[in-house]
Coordinates of C-alpha atoms in Angstrom, one line a residue:
M27 CA -21.3 -57.8 14.2
S28 CA -18.2 -57.6 16.6
L29 CA -16.3 -60.8 17.1
P30 CA -14.8 -61.8 20.4
K31 CA -11.1 -61.6 21.2
R32 CA -10.5 -65.3 20.9
E33 CA -11.7 -65.4 17.4
V34 CA -9.8 -62.2 16.5
E35 CA -6.6 -64.2 17.6
E36 CA -7.4 -67.1 15.7
L37 CA -7.5 -65.0 12.6
R38 CA -4.2 -63.3 13.2
P39 CA -1.9 -65.9 11.4
W40 CA -3.9 -65.9 8.3
V41 CA -4.0 -62.2 8.1
E42 CA -0.1 -62.1 8.5
R43 CA 0.3 -64.5 5.7
T44 CA -2.1 -62.3 3.6
V45 CA -0.2 -58.9 4.3
K46 CA 2.9 -60.9 3.6
K47 CA 1.6 -61.9 0.1
V48 CA 0.1 -58.5 -0.8
L49 CA 2.9 -56.3 0.4
G50 CA 5.8 -58.8 -0.1
F51 CA 7.0 -58.3 3.6
S52 CA 5.7 -58.7 7.0
E53 CA 3.8 -55.4 8.4
P54 CA 2.5 -55.6 12.1
T55 CA 0.9 -52.2 11.8
V56 CA -1.4 -53.3 8.8
V57 CA -2.2 -56.7 10.7
T58 CA -3.2 -54.7 13.8
A59 CA -5.3 -52.4 12.0
A60 CA -7.0 -55.2 9.9
L61 CA -7.8 -57.3 13.0
H62 CA -9.0 -53.9 14.8
C63 CA -11.5 -53.6 12.0
V64 CA -12.7 -57.0 11.9
G65 CA -13.1 -57.0 15.7
K66 CA -15.2 -53.7 15.9
G67 CA -17.6 -55.4 13.1
L68 CA -16.9 -52.8 10.5
D69 CA -18.3 -53.5 7.0
K70 CA -16.1 -53.8 3.7
R71 CA -16.4 -50.0 2.8
K72 CA -15.4 -48.8 6.2
T73 CA -12.6 -51.3 6.5
I74 CA -11.3 -50.3 2.9
D75 CA -11.2 -46.6 4.1
Q76 CA -9.2 -47.6 7.3
L77 CA -6.9 -49.7 5.5
R78 CA -6.3 -47.3 2.4
P79 CA -3.4 -45.3 4.0
F80 CA -1.5 -48.4 4.5
L81 CA -2.2 -50.4 1.3
D82 CA -3.5 -47.6 -1.2
D83 CA -5.0 -49.5 -4.4
S84 CA -4.6 -52.9 -2.9
A85 CA -6.8 -52.3 0.0
G86 CA -10.0 -53.4 -1.9
G87 CA -8.6 -56.8 -2.7
F88 CA -7.0 -57.5 0.8
V89 CA -10.3 -56.6 2.2
E90 CA -12.3 -59.1 0.1
R91 CA -9.9 -61.7 0.8
L92 CA -10.3 -60.8 4.7
F93 CA -14.0 -61.0 4.6
E94 CA -13.8 -64.4 2.5
A95 CA -11.5 -65.9 5.3
L96 CA -13.9 -64.6 8.1
E97 CA -17.0 -66.3 6.4
E98 CA -15.1 -69.6 5.8
S99 CA -14.1 -69.5 9.6
R100 CA -17.7 -68.8 10.7
S101 CA -19.1 -71.7 8.4
T102 CA -16.3 -74.0 9.9
R103 CA -17.3 -73.1 13.4
G104 CA -21.0 -73.6 12.5
N105 CA -20.4 -76.9 10.9
K106 CA -18.3 -78.3 13.6
G107 CA -21.3 -77.5 16.1
S108 CA -23.8 -78.7 13.8
G109 CA -22.6 -82.3 13.0
E110 CA -24.7 -83.5 16.1
K111 CA -27.7 -81.6 14.9
N112 CA -27.3 -83.2 11.3
R113 CA -27.2 -86.7 13.0
K114 CA -30.3 -85.8 15.1
R115 CA -32.1 -84.6 12.0
E116 CA -31.4 -87.7 9.9
L117 CA -32.3 -89.9 12.9
K118 CA -35.7 -88.2 13.0
I119 CA -36.0 -88.4 9.3
K120 CA -35.3 -92.1 9.4
Q121 CA -38.0 -92.5 12.2
M122 CA -40.5 -90.6 10.2
M123 CA -39.9 -93.0 7.2
E124 CA -40.3 -96.0 9.6
A125 CA -43.5 -94.7 11.1
A126 CA -44.9 -93.8 7.6
T127 CA -44.2 -97.4 6.5
K128 CA -45.7 -98.8 9.7
Q129 CA -48.9 -96.8 8.9
I130 CA -48.9 -98.1 5.3
E131 CA -48.7 -101.7 6.3
E132 CA -51.4 -101.0 9.0
R133 CA -53.7 -99.6 6.4
K134 CA -53.0 -102.6 4.0
K135 CA -53.8 -105.1 6.8
Q136 CA -57.1 -103.2 7.5
L137 CA -58.0 -103.1 3.7
T138 CA -57.5 -106.8 3.3
A139 CA -59.0 -107.8 6.8
G140 CA -62.2 -105.7 6.1
G141 CA -62.7 -106.8 2.6
G142 CA -62.5 -103.4 1.3
S143 CA -65.6 -102.4 2.9
S144 CA -64.4 -99.8 5.4
I145 CA -62.0 -97.7 3.1
A146 CA -62.5 -97.2 -0.5
P147 CA -59.8 -98.0 -2.9
Y148 CA -59.2 -94.4 -3.9
Q149 CA -58.8 -93.4 -0.5
A150 CA -55.9 -95.9 0.0
A151 CA -54.3 -94.7 -2.9
S152 CA -54.5 -90.9 -1.6
F153 CA -53.0 -92.1 1.7
M154 CA -50.3 -93.8 -0.1
N155 CA -49.5 -90.8 -2.2
D156 CA -49.4 -88.5 0.7
A157 CA -46.9 -90.8 2.6
I158 CA -44.8 -91.2 -0.4
E159 CA -44.6 -87.4 -1.1
K160 CA -43.5 -86.7 2.5
A161 CA -40.8 -89.2 2.4
R162 CA -39.6 -87.8 -0.8
K163 CA -39.4 -84.2 0.5
A164 CA -37.5 -85.5 3.4
A165 CA -34.9 -87.6 1.4
E166 CA -34.6 -84.4 -1.1
L167 CA -33.9 -82.0 1.8
Q168 CA -31.3 -84.5 3.2
A169 CA -29.6 -84.9 0.0
R170 CA -29.5 -81.2 -0.7
I171 CA -27.8 -80.6 2.6
Q172 CA -25.2 -83.3 2.0
S173 CA -24.5 -81.9 -1.4
Q174 CA -23.9 -78.5 0.0
L175 CA -21.6 -80.1 2.6
A176 CA -19.8 -81.8 0.0
M177 CA -19.0 -78.6 -2.0
K178 CA -16.7 -77.6 0.8
P179 CA -13.8 -79.9 1.3
G180 CA -12.1 -80.2 4.5
I181 CA -15.3 -79.8 6.4
L182 CA -17.2 -83.2 5.9
G183 CA -15.3 -84.3 3.1
V184 CA -16.7 -84.8 -0.7
L185 CA -19.6 -87.0 -1.7
G186 CA -17.5 -90.2 -2.0
N187 CA -16.4 -89.8 1.5
T188 CA -19.8 -89.6 3.0
G189 CA -20.8 -91.6 6.2
P190 CA -23.3 -94.2 6.5
Q191 CA -26.2 -91.8 7.4
N192 CA -25.9 -90.4 3.8
F193 CA -26.2 -93.9 2.3
V194 CA -29.5 -94.3 4.2
A195 CA -30.9 -91.1 2.6
L196 CA -29.6 -92.2 -0.8
A197 CA -31.3 -95.7 -0.2
N198 CA -34.6 -94.3 0.6
L199 CA -34.5 -92.2 -2.7
H200 CA -33.6 -95.3 -4.5
A201 CA -36.3 -97.4 -2.9
M202 CA -38.8 -94.7 -3.8
G203 CA -37.7 -94.3 -7.5
I204 CA -36.2 -90.8 -7.2
A205 CA -32.9 -90.2 -8.7
P206 CA -30.5 -88.5 -6.4
P207 CA -29.1 -85.1 -7.3
K208 CA -25.7 -84.8 -9.1
V209 CA -23.1 -83.2 -7.2
E210 CA -19.9 -81.7 -9.2
P211 CA -17.1 -81.3 -6.8
K212 CA -15.5 -77.9 -6.9
E213 CA -12.3 -77.6 -8.3
V214 CA -9.7 -76.3 -5.9
N215 CA -7.2 -73.8 -7.2
K216 CA -3.6 -74.5 -6.2
P217 CA -0.5 -72.4 -6.6
T218 CA 1.5 -73.4 -9.7
P219 CA 4.6 -75.2 -8.5
L220 CA 7.9 -73.1 -8.9
I221 CA 10.4 -74.7 -11.3
L222 CA 13.9 -73.3 -11.7
D223 CA 16.4 -74.3 -14.5
E224 CA 20.1 -74.5 -14.1
K225 CA 20.6 -70.8 -14.5
G226 CA 18.2 -70.0 -11.8
R227 CA 15.3 -68.6 -14.1
T228 CA 11.7 -69.6 -13.6
V229 CA 10.3 -72.1 -16.2
D230 CA 6.9 -73.7 -16.6
A231 CA 6.5 -77.5 -17.2
S232 CA 7.4 -77.3 -20.8
G233 CA 10.8 -75.6 -20.0
K234 CA 9.8 -72.2 -21.3
E235 CA 11.1 -69.2 -19.4
V236 CA 8.2 -67.7 -17.4
E237 CA 8.6 -63.8 -16.5
L238 CA 7.2 -63.4 -12.9
T239 CA 4.9 -60.5 -12.0
H240 CA 6.3 -57.9 -9.6
R241 CA 4.1 -56.6 -7.0
M242 CA 4.3 -52.5 -6.7
P243 CA 4.8 -51.3 -3.1
T244 CA 1.9 -49.8 -1.5
L245 CA 3.3 -48.1 1.4
K246 CA 3.8 -44.3 1.1
A247 CA 7.5 -44.5 1.9
N248 CA 8.2 -47.3 -0.7
I249 CA 6.2 -45.4 -3.4
R250 CA 8.2 -42.4 -2.8
A251 CA 11.5 -44.2 -2.9
V252 CA 10.4 -45.7 -6.3
K253 CA 9.3 -42.4 -7.6
R254 CA 12.6 -40.8 -6.5
E255 CA 14.6 -43.4 -8.2
Q256 CA 12.5 -42.8 -11.5
F257 CA 13.2 -39.2 -11.3
R258 CA 16.8 -39.7 -10.9
Q259 CA 16.6 -41.7 -14.0
Q260 CA 14.9 -39.2 -15.9
L261 CA 17.5 -36.5 -14.9
K262 CA 20.4 -38.8 -16.3
E263 CA 18.9 -39.0 -19.5
K264 CA 19.7 -36.3 -21.8
P265 CA 17.5 -34.9 -24.5
G266 CA 18.1 -36.7 -27.8
D267 CA 18.4 -35.2 -31.3
D268 CA 14.6 -35.6 -32.0
L269 CA 13.9 -33.5 -29.2
E270 CA 15.9 -30.7 -30.7
S271 CA 14.4 -31.0 -34.0
T272 CA 10.9 -30.2 -32.6
S273 CA 9.6 -26.7 -32.8
Y274 CA 9.0 -26.2 -29.1
F275 CA 12.4 -27.0 -28.1
D276 CA 14.2 -23.9 -26.9
Q277 CA 18.3 -24.3 -27.0
R278 CA 18.6 -20.9 -25.0
V279 CA 17.3 -22.9 -21.9
P280 CA 20.3 -24.8 -20.3
V281 CA 19.7 -28.4 -19.1
P282 CA 20.6 -28.7 -15.6
P283 CA 23.3 -31.4 -14.9
A284 CA 22.3 -34.4 -13.2
Q285 CA 24.4 -33.7 -10.2
R286 CA 25.3 -30.2 -8.6
A287 CA 28.6 -29.0 -9.5
R288 CA 31.1 -28.9 -6.7
R289 CA 31.6 -25.6 -4.9
T290 CA 34.8 -23.9 -5.1
F291 CA 36.4 -20.9 -3.2
K292 CA 35.6 -17.5 -4.6
F293 CA 38.4 -14.9 -3.4
H294 CA 37.6 -11.4 -3.5
D295 CA 39.7 -8.9 -5.5
Q296 CA 42.1 -6.9 -3.7
G297 CA 40.8 -3.4 -2.7
R298 CA 37.0 -4.3 -3.1
F299 CA 36.1 -3.5 0.4
E300 CA 38.1 -0.3 0.3
K301 CA 36.3 0.9 -2.6
I302 CA 32.9 0.0 -1.0
A303 CA 34.0 1.8 2.3
Q304 CA 35.1 4.8 0.1
R305 CA 31.8 4.9 -1.7
I306 CA 29.8 4.9 1.6
R307 CA 31.9 7.7 3.1
T308 CA 31.3 9.8 0.0
K309 CA 27.6 9.1 0.2
A310 CA 27.4 10.1 3.8
Q311 CA 29.4 13.3 3.0
L312 CA 26.9 14.0 0.3
E313 CA 24.0 13.5 2.5
R314 CA 25.4 15.7 5.1
L315 CA 25.9 18.6 2.5
Q316 CA 22.5 18.1 1.0
N317 CA 21.0 18.5 4.6
E318 CA 23.0 21.7 5.1
I319 CA 21.8 23.1 1.9
A320 CA 18.2 22.1 2.7
Q321 CA 18.5 23.7 6.0
A322 CA 20.0 26.9 4.5
A323 CA 17.1 26.9 1.7
K324 CA 14.4 26.5 4.5
K325 CA 15.6 29.5 6.4
T326 CA 15.7 31.6 3.1
G327 CA 12.3 30.5 1.7
I328 CA 13.7 28.7 -1.3
Q329 CA 12.5 25.3 -0.1
A330 CA 8.9 26.0 -0.8
S331 CA 9.5 27.4 -4.3
T332 CA 11.5 24.3 -5.1
K333 CA 8.9 22.0 -4.1
L334 CA 6.2 23.8 -6.0
A335 CA 8.3 23.5 -9.2
L336 CA 8.4 19.8 -8.6
I337 CA 4.5 19.8 -9.1
A338 CA 5.0 21.0 -12.4
P339 CA 4.3 18.7 -15.3
K340 CA 7.4 16.9 -16.8
K341 CA 8.0 16.6 -20.6
E342 CA 10.5 14.6 -22.5
I343 CA 12.9 17.2 -23.7
G344 CA 16.1 16.2 -25.2
E345 CA 19.5 17.5 -23.9
G346 CA 20.1 21.0 -25.4
Q347 CA 16.5 21.5 -26.4
V348 CA 14.6 24.6 -25.7
P349 CA 11.0 24.0 -25.2
N350 CA 8.6 26.1 -27.2
I351 CA 6.5 27.3 -24.2
E352 CA 7.4 26.8 -20.4
W353 CA 5.3 24.7 -18.1
W354 CA 3.9 27.8 -16.2
D355 CA 2.8 29.4 -19.3
S356 CA 1.0 26.4 -20.7
F357 CA -2.1 27.1 -18.4
I358 CA -2.5 30.5 -20.5
L359 CA -1.2 29.4 -23.8
N360 CA -1.8 26.5 -26.2
S361 CA 1.1 24.1 -26.4
D362 CA 1.5 24.6 -30.2
T363 CA 1.8 28.2 -29.7
K364 CA 5.3 29.8 -30.7
F365 CA 6.7 32.5 -28.4
E366 CA 8.0 34.6 -31.5
A367 CA 4.7 34.8 -33.0
L368 CA 3.1 36.4 -29.7
E369 CA 2.9 40.2 -29.7
L370 CA 3.2 41.4 -26.1
F371 CA 2.6 45.0 -25.3
G372 CA 5.5 46.7 -23.4
V373 CA 8.0 43.8 -23.6
T374 CA 11.4 44.9 -25.2
S375 CA 14.8 43.5 -25.2
L376 CA 15.9 46.2 -22.5
V377 CA 16.5 45.5 -19.0
E378 CA 14.5 47.6 -16.6
H379 CA 15.8 48.2 -13.2
P380 CA 13.2 48.8 -10.4
A381 CA 13.3 52.1 -8.6
Q382 CA 14.6 51.8 -5.1
M383 CA 12.2 52.3 -2.5
S384 CA 12.8 53.4 1.1
P385 CA 11.9 51.0 3.8
P386 CA 8.4 51.4 5.7
V387 CA 10.4 52.2 9.1
D388 CA 13.3 54.6 9.5
T389 CA 16.2 52.4 10.8
D390 CA 18.6 55.1 10.7
K391 CA 18.2 56.4 14.3
P392 CA 20.9 55.4 16.7
V393 CA 19.9 52.3 18.8
T394 CA 20.5 53.0 22.6
L395 CA 20.8 50.1 24.9
G396 CA 19.7 50.4 28.7
V397 CA 22.1 50.4 31.4
Y398 CA 21.5 47.5 33.8
L399 CA 23.0 47.6 37.4
T400 CA 23.9 44.6 39.4
K401 CA 22.3 43.9 42.9
K402 CA 25.3 45.2 44.6
E403 CA 25.4 48.4 42.6
Q404 CA 21.7 48.9 43.2
K405 CA 22.2 48.8 47.0
K406 CA 25.1 51.0 47.0
L407 CA 23.2 53.6 45.0
R408 CA 20.3 53.5 47.4
R409 CA 22.5 54.2 50.4
Q410 CA 24.1 57.1 48.7
T411 CA 20.7 58.6 48.0
R412 CA 19.5 58.2 51.2
R413 CA 22.6 59.6 52.9
E414 CA 22.3 62.9 50.8
G415 CA 18.7 63.0 51.8
Q416 CA 19.6 62.9 55.4
K417 CA 22.4 65.5 55.1
E418 CA 19.8 67.7 53.6
L419 CA 17.5 67.5 56.4
Q420 CA 20.1 68.0 59.0
E421 CA 21.3 71.1 57.1
K422 CA 17.8 72.4 57.1
V423 CA 17.6 71.7 61.1
R424 CA 20.9 73.5 61.6
L425 CA 19.8 76.6 59.7
G426 CA 16.5 76.6 61.7
L427 CA 14.4 76.2 58.5
M428 CA 12.3 73.3 60.2
P429 CA 12.2 72.0 63.7
P430 CA 14.2 68.9 64.8
P431 CA 12.3 65.7 64.3
E432 CA 11.1 64.1 67.5
P433 CA 13.0 61.2 68.9
K434 CA 11.8 57.8 67.2
V435 CA 10.7 55.8 70.5
R436 CA 9.9 52.2 70.4
I437 CA 8.9 49.7 73.0
S438 CA 12.3 48.2 72.5
N439 CA 14.4 51.4 73.1
L440 CA 11.9 53.0 75.5
M441 CA 14.4 53.0 78.5
R442 CA 17.4 54.1 76.5
V443 CA 15.8 57.3 75.2
L444 CA 13.5 58.6 77.7
G445 CA 15.8 57.4 80.7
T446 CA 14.2 58.7 84.1
E447 CA 10.9 59.8 82.6
A448 CA 10.2 56.2 81.7
V449 CA 10.8 55.1 85.5
Q450 CA 8.7 58.0 87.0
D451 CA 5.4 57.2 85.1
P452 CA 6.1 53.9 83.0
T453 CA 2.3 53.7 81.9
K454 CA 2.0 57.4 80.7
V455 CA 5.4 56.9 78.7
E456 CA 4.3 53.6 77.2
A457 CA 0.8 55.2 76.2
H458 CA 2.9 58.1 74.6
V459 CA 5.3 55.6 72.7
R460 CA 2.2 53.6 71.3
A461 CA 0.6 56.6 70.1
Q462 CA 3.8 57.9 68.5
M463 CA 3.9 54.4 66.6
A464 CA 0.4 54.7 65.5
K465 CA 1.0 58.1 64.2
R466 CA 4.1 56.9 62.2
Q467 CA 2.0 54.1 61.1
K468 CA -0.8 56.2 59.8
A469 CA 1.5 58.6 57.8
H470 CA 3.1 55.6 56.2
E471 CA -0.1 54.4 55.0
E472 CA -1.2 57.9 53.9
A473 CA 1.9 58.3 51.8
N474 CA 1.4 54.7 50.1
A475 CA -2.3 55.7 49.4
A476 CA -1.3 58.7 47.9
R477 CA 1.1 57.0 45.6
K478 CA -1.3 54.2 44.9
L479 CA -2.9 54.5 41.2
T480 CA -6.7 54.7 40.8
A481 CA -8.5 51.8 39.1
E482 CA -8.7 53.8 35.9
Q483 CA -4.8 54.6 36.1
R484 CA -4.0 50.9 36.7
K485 CA -6.3 50.1 33.6
E486 CA -4.5 52.7 31.3
K487 CA -1.3 51.4 32.5
K488 CA -2.2 47.9 31.7
V489 CA -3.4 48.9 28.2
K490 CA -0.5 51.0 27.6
K491 CA 1.7 48.1 28.5
L492 CA -0.1 45.8 26.1
K493 CA -0.6 47.9 23.4
E494 CA 3.0 48.8 22.9
D495 CA 4.7 51.4 20.7
L496 CA 3.9 50.5 17.0
T497 CA 5.9 53.6 15.5
N498 CA 8.8 51.3 14.4
G499 CA 6.4 48.9 12.6
V500 CA 3.7 46.2 13.1
H501 CA 4.5 42.8 14.0
I502 CA 2.5 40.3 11.9
A503 CA 2.2 36.5 12.1
V504 CA 0.4 34.1 9.8
Y505 CA -0.7 30.8 11.2
R506 CA -2.3 27.8 9.3
I507 CA -4.6 25.3 10.8
R508 CA -5.8 21.9 9.4
N509 CA -9.0 21.9 11.2
L510 CA -10.7 24.9 13.2
Q511 CA -14.2 23.6 13.7
N512 CA -14.1 23.2 17.4
P513 CA -16.1 26.0 19.2
S514 CA -13.5 26.0 22.3
K515 CA -10.4 26.4 20.4
K516 CA -12.1 29.3 18.3
F517 CA -13.1 31.1 21.6
K518 CA -9.6 30.6 22.8
V519 CA -8.2 32.3 19.6
E520 CA -10.5 35.1 19.7
A521 CA -10.3 35.8 23.2
N522 CA -6.5 36.0 23.6
A523 CA -6.3 38.1 20.5
N524 CA -8.7 40.6 22.1
Q525 CA -6.9 40.5 25.5
L526 CA -3.4 41.0 23.9
Y527 CA -5.1 43.9 21.7
L528 CA -4.0 42.1 18.6
T529 CA -5.9 42.8 15.3
G530 CA -6.4 40.5 12.4
T531 CA -8.8 37.9 10.7
V532 CA -9.4 34.3 10.8
V533 CA -10.3 32.5 7.3
L534 CA -12.4 29.3 7.6
H535 CA -11.6 26.9 4.6
K536 CA -11.2 23.2 4.3
D537 CA -7.9 22.2 5.3
V538 CA -6.8 25.6 5.0
N539 CA -7.7 27.6 8.0
I540 CA -5.9 30.8 8.3
V541 CA -5.2 33.2 11.4
V542 CA -3.5 36.4 10.8
V543 CA -2.7 38.6 13.8
E544 CA -1.1 42.1 14.0
G545 CA 0.3 43.8 17.2
G546 CA 3.5 44.4 19.2
P547 CA 6.4 41.8 19.6
K548 CA 5.5 41.0 23.2
S549 CA 1.9 40.4 22.2
Q550 CA 2.9 38.2 19.3
K551 CA 5.3 36.3 21.6
K552 CA 2.4 35.3 24.0
F553 CA 0.1 34.6 21.1
K554 CA 2.5 32.5 19.4
R555 CA 3.2 30.3 22.5
L556 CA -0.7 30.1 22.6
M557 CA -0.9 28.8 19.1
M558 CA 2.2 26.5 18.9
H559 CA 2.2 25.0 22.6
R560 CA -0.7 25.7 24.8
I561 CA -3.6 24.8 22.5
K562 CA -3.7 21.0 21.9
W563 CA -5.0 20.8 18.3
E564 CA -5.3 17.0 18.2
E565 CA -8.6 15.7 19.3
H566 CA -8.3 11.7 20.2
N567 CA -11.6 11.2 22.0
S568 CA -14.1 13.2 20.0
K569 CA -17.7 13.0 21.4
R570 CA -19.1 14.2 18.1
D571 CA -19.6 11.5 15.5
D572 CA -18.7 13.3 12.1
G573 CA -16.5 12.4 9.1
D574 CA -13.6 14.6 10.0
D575 CA -12.4 12.1 12.7
D576 CA -9.1 11.4 10.9
T577 CA -8.6 15.3 10.2
K578 CA -9.3 16.2 14.1
R579 CA -6.8 13.2 15.2
N580 CA -4.1 14.7 12.9
N581 CA -4.8 18.3 13.3
K582 CA -1.9 20.7 13.7
C583 CA -1.0 24.4 13.6
W584 CA 1.9 26.0 11.3
L585 CA 3.5 29.2 11.6
I586 CA 3.9 30.1 7.8
W587 CA 5.3 33.5 7.9
E588 CA 5.9 36.2 10.5
G589 CA 7.5 39.7 9.8
T590 CA 6.6 43.5 10.0
A591 CA 4.6 46.0 8.2
K592 CA 4.3 49.8 8.3
E593 CA 0.8 49.8 9.5
R594 CA -2.2 47.4 10.3
S595 CA -4.3 45.9 7.5
Y596 CA -7.2 44.8 9.5
G597 CA -9.3 45.9 12.5
E598 CA -10.7 43.9 15.4
I599 CA -10.2 40.1 14.7
K600 CA -13.4 38.4 13.1
F601 CA -14.1 35.0 11.6
K602 CA -14.8 34.8 8.0
Q603 CA -16.3 31.4 6.4
C604 CA -15.0 31.0 2.7
P605 CA -16.4 27.7 0.9
T606 CA -14.1 28.2 -2.1
E607 CA -10.6 29.3 -2.8
S608 CA -11.6 32.1 -5.0
M609 CA -13.8 33.7 -2.1
A610 CA -11.0 33.3 0.4
R611 CA -8.4 35.0 -2.0
E612 CA -10.9 37.8 -2.6
H613 CA -11.2 38.4 1.2
F614 CA -7.4 38.8 1.5
K615 CA -7.2 40.8 -1.8
K616 CA -9.7 43.3 -0.3
H617 CA -7.1 44.0 2.5
G618 CA -4.2 43.9 0.2
T619 CA -2.8 40.7 1.8
E620 CA -3.5 38.1 -0.8
H621 CA 0.0 36.8 -0.7
Y622 CA -0.8 35.3 2.7
W623 CA -3.5 33.1 1.1
D624 CA -1.1 32.1 -1.6
L625 CA 1.6 31.1 0.6
A626 CA -0.7 29.0 2.9
L627 CA -2.4 27.2 -0.1
S628 CA 0.9 26.3 -1.7
Q629 CA 2.3 24.8 1.5
S630 CA -1.1 22.8 1.9
V631 CA -0.5 21.5 -1.5
L632 CA 2.9 20.5 -0.7
E633 CA 1.8 18.8 2.4
T634 CA -0.7 16.9 0.4
T635 CA 1.9 15.8 -2.1
D636 CA 4.2 14.6 0.7
D637 CA 1.5 12.5 2.2

């Protein structure tokens, strides 16, 4: 039940005194929180939960005192208002006793006047007993109320200070022969007086020194301060000899000092940073040298072999020791096999020099470079050729071998060439000029048509241009693609290879899809641009939902080898599906190019190890 604001403010002084008694100092926050809980009408449990962050373990005792004071203030306010009610109740009881006494006297008069004829003696006795019983109960009720009031000093006083109305109730009980109830006054606990001796020490009444109980702080900040002080005291204490004698004491662990040692300046040695700079420069120079070596190795093809050698299993072999068997032979022979015990046919201590073979293409022929004229030289040469042709025609006309050519008349030079003829009949002259112009145009078109190639000749010319001359060797390129499942990309590879008159094969294997093409240098150049730049191998937005999404997103094409051979090894380009490595190698071996597969597979393995 919530309290009005006026009653809550009446409790404030008592709450402030209690908080000061519990904490040892005044704390307005705790007072405000306690009054807020009382004003809201919270029960003991909720009030303890609200005040626990401020008082910790002392919250329970504080709330108990708070509710006891609240009950006392309520009873005090109730007794102040019920004083008038008690007087009215006692007056009513007194009137009831007087009415009962009058009724008894009237009954007695009736009995004496009537000679006992109207009411029987046993009825009179029962009437008397009822009246006495009612009076006794009323007196006991009043005495009980007064005894309860007497137990609370300061409200209406103890039993010895009761007013005259209490004497009336006791007199009625005494007149009826009823003993009043015994009331034992409750002892009031008062604080022990503080006695100090000459030295300022606390002593009791007999003069013996008394040690006062110290209240522990309950606020979090004070508790942390106490714990911090205790921790500092523990740090100052050093382990004794008995600690070192125990079995679990480790002397190797240093005990940190109570206070941190003072920091001092630490000067660097002379030349330290110069050595570091020299080390960095040497490292940079070494890295630059390693990059140059790597680039040279990559051009010569040593890099792939080096990386394949790194895949070999490593064994712990001491310096200067020779293994019984090399790692590349361990796949064929057992590890405990000794090389001296093996009998290898055809292996001797002699060195065999391989026979020298001529190259597949004869390169001894002298290479002639074409002569290319500049634009100015080309124009000059054309003028000279035309001039010679004109001179030749003039000589034939002069010798009479051919008639002189007709004058070349145009509309623009009509008047200058014909002169008076044009003036006499201009219409006739214009028609003659236009007919001559049409004749020249027709002769020009017929000459062009005679020089023009037919459809078959154009096709032959285009085929001849694309097929190129392969007498000096066939150019070969080998490409490796991670994923070649897309039908559109398959069509592009096949269609362009056929249009460029390239031969070869396409082997489809998981993560090792190989495209081998053979043809001339111009066709290889166009096909290389197709594979390396024009086709976008990555598929970021694939409409098909399959398990190779990661492979399609990271799809790529590599040119793993290009060179020349004496002749073609394949026919028209075709696709071959090979589920196993052995099947793929067998397909290349059938055409004598199994080294293409070995090279592509080794690079795929190296790429997997790098990832």
